[in-house]
XYZ file of C-alpha atoms in Angstrom:
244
model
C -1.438 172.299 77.632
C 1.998 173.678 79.332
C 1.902 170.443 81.347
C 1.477 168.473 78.350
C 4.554 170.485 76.497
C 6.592 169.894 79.682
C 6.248 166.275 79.539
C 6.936 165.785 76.125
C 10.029 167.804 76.462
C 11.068 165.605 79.258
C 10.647 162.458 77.245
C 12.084 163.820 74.121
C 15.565 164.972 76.291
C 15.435 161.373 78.301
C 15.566 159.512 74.881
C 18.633 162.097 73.768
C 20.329 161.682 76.614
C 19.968 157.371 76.364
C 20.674 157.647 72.650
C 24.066 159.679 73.582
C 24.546 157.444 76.488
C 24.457 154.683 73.497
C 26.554 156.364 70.914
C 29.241 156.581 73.807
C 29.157 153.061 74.612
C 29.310 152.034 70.620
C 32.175 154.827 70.397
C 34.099 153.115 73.495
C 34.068 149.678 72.295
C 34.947 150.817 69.239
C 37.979 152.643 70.252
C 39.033 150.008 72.679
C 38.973 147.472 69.549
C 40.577 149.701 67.665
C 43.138 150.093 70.794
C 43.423 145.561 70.978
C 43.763 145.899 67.051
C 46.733 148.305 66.755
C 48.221 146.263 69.675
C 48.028 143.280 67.923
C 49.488 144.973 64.849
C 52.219 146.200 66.978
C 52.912 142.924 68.461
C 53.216 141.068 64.940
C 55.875 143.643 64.307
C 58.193 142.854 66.989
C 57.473 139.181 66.474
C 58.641 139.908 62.883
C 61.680 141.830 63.543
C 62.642 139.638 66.268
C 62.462 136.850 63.715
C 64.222 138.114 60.961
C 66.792 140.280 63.622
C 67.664 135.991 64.725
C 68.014 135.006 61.058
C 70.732 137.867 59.677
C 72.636 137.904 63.609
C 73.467 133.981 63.114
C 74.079 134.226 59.384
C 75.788 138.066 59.338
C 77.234 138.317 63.336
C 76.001 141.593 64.735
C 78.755 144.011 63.771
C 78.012 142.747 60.047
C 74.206 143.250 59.864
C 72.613 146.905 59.993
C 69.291 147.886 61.006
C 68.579 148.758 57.409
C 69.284 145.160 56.470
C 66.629 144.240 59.543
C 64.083 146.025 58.626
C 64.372 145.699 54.946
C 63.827 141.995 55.312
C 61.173 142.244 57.924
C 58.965 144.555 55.466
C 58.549 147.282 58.129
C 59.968 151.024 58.318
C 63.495 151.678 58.726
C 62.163 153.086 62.161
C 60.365 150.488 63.461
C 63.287 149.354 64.864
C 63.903 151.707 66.933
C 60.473 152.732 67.991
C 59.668 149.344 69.483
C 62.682 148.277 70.887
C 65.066 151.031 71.362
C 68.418 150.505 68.741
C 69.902 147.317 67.314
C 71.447 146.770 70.580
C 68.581 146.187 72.831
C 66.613 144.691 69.974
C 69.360 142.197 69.719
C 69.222 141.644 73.665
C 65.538 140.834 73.326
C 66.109 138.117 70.080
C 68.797 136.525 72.730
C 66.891 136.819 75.455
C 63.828 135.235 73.606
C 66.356 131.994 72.547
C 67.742 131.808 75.627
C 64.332 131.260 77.528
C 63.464 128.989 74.852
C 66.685 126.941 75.050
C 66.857 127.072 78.733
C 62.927 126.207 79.507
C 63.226 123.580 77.417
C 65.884 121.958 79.309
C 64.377 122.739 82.893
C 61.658 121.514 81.758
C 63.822 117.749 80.727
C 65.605 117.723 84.089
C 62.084 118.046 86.181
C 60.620 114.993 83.356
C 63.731 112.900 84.643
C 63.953 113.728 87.817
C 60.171 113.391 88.738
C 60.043 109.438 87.751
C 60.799 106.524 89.736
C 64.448 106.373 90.840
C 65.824 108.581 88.029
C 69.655 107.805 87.844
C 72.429 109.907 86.406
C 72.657 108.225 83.182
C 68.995 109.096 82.475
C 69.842 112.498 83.512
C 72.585 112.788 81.295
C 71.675 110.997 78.670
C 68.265 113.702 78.183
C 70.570 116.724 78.520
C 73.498 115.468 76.014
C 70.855 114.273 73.310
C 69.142 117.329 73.316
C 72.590 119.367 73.487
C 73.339 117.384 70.074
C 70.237 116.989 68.213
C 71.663 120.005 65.899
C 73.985 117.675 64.469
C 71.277 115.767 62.421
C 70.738 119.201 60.597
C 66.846 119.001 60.981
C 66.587 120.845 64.008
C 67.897 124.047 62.657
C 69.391 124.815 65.939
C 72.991 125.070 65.252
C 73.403 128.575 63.717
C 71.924 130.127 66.630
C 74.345 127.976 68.849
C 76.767 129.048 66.362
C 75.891 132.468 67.743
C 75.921 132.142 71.032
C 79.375 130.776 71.046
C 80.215 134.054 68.740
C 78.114 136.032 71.894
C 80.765 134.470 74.255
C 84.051 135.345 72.092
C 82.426 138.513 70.956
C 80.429 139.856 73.554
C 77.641 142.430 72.369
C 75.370 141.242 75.883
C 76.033 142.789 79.615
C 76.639 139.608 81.579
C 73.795 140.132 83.440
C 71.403 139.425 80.758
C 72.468 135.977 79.861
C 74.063 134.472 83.024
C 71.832 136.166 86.148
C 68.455 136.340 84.346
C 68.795 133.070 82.087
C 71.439 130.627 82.407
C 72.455 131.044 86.234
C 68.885 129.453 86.646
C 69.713 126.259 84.447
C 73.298 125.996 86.024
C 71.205 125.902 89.720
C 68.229 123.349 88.257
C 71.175 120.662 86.724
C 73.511 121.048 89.660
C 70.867 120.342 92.375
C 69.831 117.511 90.003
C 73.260 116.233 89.661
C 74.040 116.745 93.563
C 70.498 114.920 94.362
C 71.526 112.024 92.239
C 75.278 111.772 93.490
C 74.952 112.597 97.385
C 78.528 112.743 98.205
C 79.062 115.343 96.017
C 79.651 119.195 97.095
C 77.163 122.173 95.841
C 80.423 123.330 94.114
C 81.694 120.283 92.918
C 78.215 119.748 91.013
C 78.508 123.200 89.594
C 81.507 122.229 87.849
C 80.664 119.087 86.662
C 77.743 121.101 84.979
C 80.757 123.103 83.174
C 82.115 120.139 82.316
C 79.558 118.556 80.171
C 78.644 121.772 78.654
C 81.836 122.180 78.005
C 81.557 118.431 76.309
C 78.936 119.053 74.536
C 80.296 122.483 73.305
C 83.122 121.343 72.113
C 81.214 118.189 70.170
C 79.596 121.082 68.622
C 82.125 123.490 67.480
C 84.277 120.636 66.080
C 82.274 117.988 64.922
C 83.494 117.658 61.373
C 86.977 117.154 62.789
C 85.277 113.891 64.709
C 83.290 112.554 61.434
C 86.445 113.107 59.654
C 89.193 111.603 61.821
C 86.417 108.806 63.048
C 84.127 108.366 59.881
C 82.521 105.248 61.192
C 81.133 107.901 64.339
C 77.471 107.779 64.660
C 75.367 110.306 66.651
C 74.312 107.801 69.176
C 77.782 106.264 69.743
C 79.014 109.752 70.422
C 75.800 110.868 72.913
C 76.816 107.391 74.823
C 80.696 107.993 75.205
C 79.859 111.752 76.731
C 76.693 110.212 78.552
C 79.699 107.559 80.226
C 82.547 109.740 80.105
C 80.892 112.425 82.016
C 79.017 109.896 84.850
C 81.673 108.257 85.470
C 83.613 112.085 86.198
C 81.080 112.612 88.102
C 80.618 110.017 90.570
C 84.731 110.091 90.797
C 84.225 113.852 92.089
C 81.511 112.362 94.369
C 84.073 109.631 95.943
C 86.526 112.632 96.709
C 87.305 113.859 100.499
């Protein structure tokens, strides 16, 4: 009879400990859902705030736009702000960074389309880089206000240089000038490096002042203007190459 007890105590403590064994397993998944939920959550947040943080910096500047106005827009608490990024400053060095890698990639990525075809020549090169330098101009792209605020960035600096030119563009200004260099072999390392300044410089300054060029040439048209820097800037360029 004892035996019989002992037995059925054994089973009876063997299915309590499986059914706890269970309970911890449903409990675990549980929690680590919950965990990949409020991640997510967290996640959509910064997306938000980084959106709306790139909306009022191109439209207010950063001096002119308050954390309050950030967060008010974004639909989140006045702290959020600072809980996932830190302060408006660092939250405003993580919109730019997120634009710059955006901007940046996107050319790379052009210069490595060109350069990887048959016999690429500079005018191809050029011609890639300067279109989609300009494309803001047509006013669908929505690109301009956040060029607008770069060029405010480099007047106005908010940014440690480090941020933008070491981590983001110093690796664009290396990618065009090998491309440049590889395409023009007589030309110096340095010498390519500032004919990279020049046509961003070019394009810049199409840019900035491009209702003084529809209004003093009215006739202008997108194209015709992407060809004169496109020949302008080649024929610099092999020039520089022909120097000793």
């Amino acid at each position: 009879m004892r035996k019989k007890q002992k037995k059925t105590c054994h089973i009876q403590i063997s299915v309590l400990y499986f059914s706890l064994k269970q309970s911890f397993k449903e409990f675990d998944i549980v929690a680590s859902n919950n965990d990949i939920s409020n991640v997510d959550a967290g996640r959509q947040v910064q997306d938000r705030l980084l959106d709306v943080a790139e909306e009022l910096f191109c439209e207010k500047g950063f001096d002119n736009t308050s954390v309050r106005d950030i967060t008010a827009r974004a639909k989140c608490n006045v702290a959020a702000v600072n809980y996932h990024f830190g302060g408006k400053e660092k939250l405003y060095i993580a919109m730019f960074r997120r634009y710059m890698n955006k901007l940046i990639s996107a050319q790379i990525e052009n210069i490595h389309k060109v350069m990887s075809a048959d016999r690429p020549t500079l005018e191809q090169l050029l011609e890639t880089l300067v279109t989609s330098g300009l494309r803001s101009l047509t006013g669908s792209s929505g690109e301009k206000p956040l060029l607008m605020m770069m060029v405010r960035e480099i007047l106005n600096p908010h940014l440690k240089n480090a941020v933008v030119v070491d981590e983001i563009i110093g690796k664009f200004l290396r990618v065009l000038s090998d491309a440049i260099v590889r395409l023009c072999p007589g030309l110096k390392p340095d010498a390519g490096l500032l004919c990279v300044y020049s046509i961003d410089g070019l394009i810049l300054h199409a840019l900035l002042f491009s209702n003084y060029y529809y209004k003093y040439c009215p006739n202008l048209k997108l194209d015709d203007l992407i060809g004169h820097i496109v020949r302008f800037t080649a024929a610099g360029i092999r020039a520089a190459a022909e120097e000793k």
